[in-house]
């Protein structure tokens, strides 16, 4: 699935929240690490790019940079925190190592109307946001203007609206910026002009079509644990290819009382998915007898699971895909 929005990740702990906010706005997006973003931009041809925050300082030797392809793509770009610093520095502005680290709640003052702040306050109004930065922009690049300021950040929001370039010093993706989701929504829907057409139904239909195209008439086996990941995968694959899928549930004897029976009943009786219930409780407990080190236990369980799964898979024969 081509991603209308690419999020270039500079290592922020909350990059996944950016993706969540964009998807909540009805727009599909993908996260790519900064060092792989050239290829991702070429492959996806995004309609907008977001540069995430990150723990580094742009002043450090070897600090991550946005690839030139970001600015050559001629699509709207939003830099968040570190992303704003990197964009400002790379486009001709000046950044200094922070003399005052700004962390926590702050208020920005709106200095200029901007489509990024549509539906928020008027000029002069204040908006609560969440700051977390050490570097400081001391001069903005040519073509940029100041949209909002804070007590310690004279460039809390900057914009070159002719080129669709925006920088935000705070984190709009976190709950501590109450109307940050509105800013991100404004960016992807109003500034980038992307239609809010993505939802889980569309994603499901796309993935089912993708599975059918890849598998064809082949057989698939799926290791089923009863957890969220394998359960969702099993149901989705079965919707796509029906009984070409066989699930293998390895019963280790280590689940809660009655839980294994619940898994078997759910997938065999409710979802009608072909299921092999490999009852290997005695094998697992025997191999774990006397093992006290947690890491050794983990390795023993993993190796035993593979042994049992492989044995059951070979009994099926002619299996082309492992889910």
XYZ file of C-alpha atoms in Angstrom:
323
model
C 0.000 0.000 0.000
C 1.463 3.342 -1.021
C 1.640 5.702 1.929
C 0.309 9.226 1.294
C 2.295 10.349 4.347
C 5.818 9.260 5.240
C 7.080 9.818 8.764
C 10.864 9.966 8.825
C 11.999 8.704 12.198
C 14.938 10.333 13.957
C 14.572 8.092 17.005
C 11.858 9.774 19.043
C 10.142 7.705 21.716
C 6.776 8.972 20.500
C 7.092 8.584 16.726
C 4.399 5.899 16.815
C 2.026 8.497 18.268
C 2.541 10.684 15.194
C 1.431 7.763 13.033
C -1.548 7.151 15.279
C -2.714 10.766 15.045
C -2.351 10.786 11.259
C -4.310 7.548 10.930
C -6.982 8.868 13.293
C -7.387 11.676 10.765
C -8.238 9.031 8.144
C -4.897 9.080 6.329
C -2.587 6.101 5.905
C 1.052 6.655 6.790
C 4.234 4.690 7.290
C 7.279 5.228 9.480
C 10.741 4.847 7.959
C 14.147 5.316 9.617
C 15.956 8.427 8.417
C 18.777 6.448 6.802
C 16.303 4.578 4.575
C 14.088 7.510 3.679
C 15.570 8.159 0.214
C 14.371 4.772 -1.019
C 11.025 5.131 0.760
C 10.340 8.509 -0.832
C 11.135 7.098 -4.267
C 8.920 4.056 -3.682
C 5.897 5.726 -2.082
C 5.932 9.137 -3.775
C 4.237 10.614 -0.679
C 1.925 13.595 -0.701
C 3.373 14.840 2.596
C 6.381 14.151 4.816
C 6.728 14.486 8.582
C 10.135 14.677 10.271
C 9.933 13.243 13.789
C 11.629 14.360 16.953
C 14.711 12.616 18.256
C 17.166 12.414 21.159
C 20.194 13.820 19.321
C 21.398 17.395 18.976
C 21.788 18.723 15.449
C 25.070 20.209 16.676
C 26.634 16.786 17.280
C 29.070 15.288 14.797
C 27.218 12.712 12.733
C 23.800 13.924 13.837
C 20.953 12.570 11.662
C 19.913 14.736 8.757
C 16.866 14.829 6.541
C 17.870 13.616 3.073
C 17.759 16.196 0.323
C 15.025 14.104 -1.293
C 12.649 15.407 1.396
C 12.956 18.944 0.106
C 13.255 17.948 -3.548
C 9.934 16.062 -3.413
C 8.019 19.372 -3.556
C 5.400 18.184 -1.070
C 4.436 19.700 2.294
C 6.924 18.921 5.061
C 6.329 19.195 8.805
C 9.329 19.087 11.135
C 8.579 18.246 14.768
C 11.080 19.221 17.490
C 14.375 17.690 16.244
C 12.776 17.610 12.793
C 12.269 21.376 12.958
C 15.888 21.902 14.034
C 17.230 19.713 11.242
C 15.063 21.427 8.636
C 16.009 24.906 9.826
C 19.716 24.134 9.830
C 19.721 22.362 6.471
C 17.759 25.127 4.730
C 20.029 27.946 5.821
C 18.911 28.841 9.321
C 21.064 28.781 12.438
C 20.821 26.448 15.410
C 22.759 26.537 18.668
C 23.131 24.034 21.457
C 20.538 24.878 24.071
C 21.533 27.112 26.936
C 18.189 26.352 28.584
C 16.603 22.938 28.114
C 12.853 23.377 27.787
C 10.940 20.364 29.042
C 7.315 20.105 30.051
C 4.197 22.187 29.649
C 4.457 25.549 27.944
C 2.161 28.043 26.273
C 2.692 29.243 22.739
C 1.404 32.620 21.574
C -0.082 32.761 18.076
C 1.666 35.519 16.134
C 0.293 34.918 12.655
C -2.637 33.224 10.941
C -1.676 29.888 9.446
C -3.566 26.943 7.950
C -1.666 24.771 10.422
C -3.617 26.422 13.247
C -7.032 26.490 11.562
C -9.788 26.032 14.115
C -7.542 27.008 17.004
C -7.109 30.499 18.413
C -6.702 33.927 16.857
C -3.585 36.073 16.798
C -2.558 36.826 20.367
C -4.243 33.754 21.826
C -2.266 31.175 23.756
C -2.266 27.416 23.322
C -0.891 24.833 25.800
C 1.773 22.533 24.333
C 4.438 20.065 25.479
C 8.096 20.967 24.947
C 11.148 18.700 25.096
C 14.248 20.155 23.472
C 17.749 21.395 24.155
C 18.838 22.958 20.857
C 17.623 26.418 19.958
C 16.964 28.049 16.584
C 18.616 31.472 16.526
C 17.838 32.391 12.904
C 15.199 30.955 10.593
C 15.919 30.047 6.962
C 15.156 32.434 4.087
C 11.462 32.405 3.172
C 10.289 31.375 6.641
C 8.225 33.465 9.041
C 7.259 33.107 12.688
C 3.793 31.671 13.334
C 4.001 31.180 17.108
C 6.381 31.869 19.980
C 6.834 30.766 23.579
C 8.713 32.188 26.539
C 11.880 30.270 25.697
C 11.249 29.506 22.000
C 10.979 32.528 19.713
C 10.471 30.074 16.847
C 7.907 27.707 18.392
C 6.197 27.425 14.989
C 7.795 28.583 11.749
C 6.519 28.294 8.208
C 7.443 28.853 4.597
C 3.893 28.534 3.359
C 4.817 29.164 -0.269
C 6.792 25.916 -0.216
C 4.580 24.118 2.295
C 7.348 23.807 4.897
C 6.425 23.926 8.588
C 8.421 23.524 11.773
C 7.030 22.912 15.258
C 9.265 23.099 18.325
C 6.855 21.152 20.557
C 5.218 17.730 20.298
C 1.695 17.900 18.805
C 1.364 14.110 18.891
C 1.264 13.740 22.697
C -1.797 14.109 24.906
C -0.083 16.930 26.815
C -0.609 19.111 23.727
C -4.434 19.047 23.903
C -5.091 20.317 20.376
C -1.990 18.918 18.742
C -4.058 16.320 16.892
C -5.931 19.205 15.243
C -2.636 20.652 14.015
C -1.583 17.319 12.517
C -5.025 16.911 10.959
C -4.752 20.407 9.473
C -1.379 19.487 8.006
C -2.400 16.255 6.285
C -5.942 17.222 5.227
C -5.836 20.961 4.578
C -2.227 21.752 3.751
C -1.349 18.511 1.954
C -4.884 18.129 0.579
C -5.076 14.399 1.296
C -8.569 12.903 1.407
C -9.427 11.084 4.672
C -10.223 7.777 3.006
C -8.188 5.339 5.108
C -9.815 3.208 7.777
C -9.480 -0.321 9.117
C -12.058 -1.645 6.655
C -10.012 -0.331 3.731
C -6.820 -1.703 5.289
C -8.436 -5.119 5.792
C -9.658 -5.286 2.202
C -6.238 -4.274 0.897
C -4.427 -6.883 2.998
C -6.847 -9.652 1.985
C -6.292 -8.851 -1.691
C -2.536 -8.782 -1.094
C -2.599 -12.211 0.596
C -4.659 -13.744 -2.214
C -2.297 -12.375 -4.843
C 0.766 -13.701 -3.036
C -0.535 -17.133 -2.052
C -2.574 -18.080 -5.105
C -3.571 -21.734 -4.654
C -0.731 -22.500 -2.235
C -1.054 -23.884 1.273
C -0.202 -21.827 4.343
C 0.561 -22.810 7.928
C 0.300 -20.395 10.821
C 1.729 -20.796 14.295
C -1.172 -19.882 16.572
C -0.536 -18.914 20.192
C -3.909 -17.408 21.065
C -2.320 -13.976 21.450
C -3.410 -10.885 19.561
C -0.787 -10.953 16.791
C -1.158 -14.565 15.678
C -4.940 -14.521 16.173
C -5.454 -11.473 13.950
C -3.085 -12.918 11.343
C -4.920 -16.248 11.328
C -8.394 -14.736 10.951
C -7.258 -12.336 8.217
C -5.477 -15.057 6.234
C -8.462 -17.390 6.560
C -10.763 -14.666 5.229
C -8.436 -14.358 2.256
C -7.783 -18.004 1.329
C -10.159 -20.122 3.399
C -9.090 -23.687 4.151
C -5.806 -23.324 2.304
C -4.710 -22.200 5.778
C -3.976 -24.611 8.602
C -3.137 -23.305 12.051
C -0.880 -25.196 14.436
C -1.502 -24.547 18.114
C 1.345 -25.894 20.237
C -0.036 -26.576 23.704
C 2.915 -26.058 26.039
C 1.061 -26.656 29.283
C 2.248 -23.246 30.414
C -0.933 -21.274 29.777
C -3.578 -20.411 32.364
C -5.963 -23.188 33.395
C -8.503 -23.809 30.635
C -6.967 -21.225 28.292
C -5.734 -23.742 25.724
C -9.237 -25.224 25.430
C -10.635 -21.715 24.896
C -8.196 -21.075 22.032
C -9.076 -24.366 20.349
C -12.822 -23.800 20.734
C -12.628 -20.235 19.418
C -10.731 -21.048 16.245
C -12.231 -24.457 15.440
C -15.840 -23.835 16.423
C -16.325 -20.074 16.026
C -14.012 -19.174 13.152
C -14.070 -22.666 11.556
C -10.353 -22.498 10.838
C -8.544 -25.834 10.277
C -6.503 -26.306 13.444
C -3.995 -28.860 14.671
C -3.865 -29.018 18.463
C -0.381 -30.322 19.255
C -0.577 -31.447 22.876
C 3.040 -31.265 23.981
C 2.573 -30.455 27.651
C 4.601 -33.398 28.959
C 7.463 -32.702 26.542
C 7.725 -29.056 27.591
C 7.455 -29.742 31.315
C 9.967 -32.580 31.058
C 12.556 -30.423 29.313
C 12.011 -27.606 31.807
C 12.431 -29.844 34.850
C 15.357 -28.620 36.910
C 15.939 -25.506 34.754
C 16.088 -22.456 37.032
C 17.777 -19.708 35.005
C 15.121 -17.527 33.283
C 17.151 -17.183 30.075
C 17.703 -20.941 29.901
C 13.962 -21.426 30.384
C 13.234 -19.045 27.527
C 15.653 -20.848 25.212
C 14.303 -24.256 26.196
C 10.713 -23.218 25.536
C 11.647 -21.653 22.182
C 13.636 -24.658 20.973
C 10.936 -27.105 22.061
C 8.238 -25.062 20.352
C 10.194 -25.167 17.079
C 10.696 -28.938 17.385
C 6.979 -29.578 17.880
C 5.900 -27.103 15.207
C 8.315 -28.552 12.628
C 7.107 -32.082 13.327
C 3.470 -31.112 12.784
C 4.302 -29.055 9.688
C 6.119 -31.974 8.058
C 3.074 -34.185 8.602
C 1.015 -31.808 6.440
C 3.391 -31.785 3.480
C 3.284 -29.534 0.397
C 3.143 -26.339 2.440
C 4.426 -23.308 0.549
C 3.991 -20.455 3.023
C 4.620 -19.877 6.719
C 2.584 -17.107 8.346
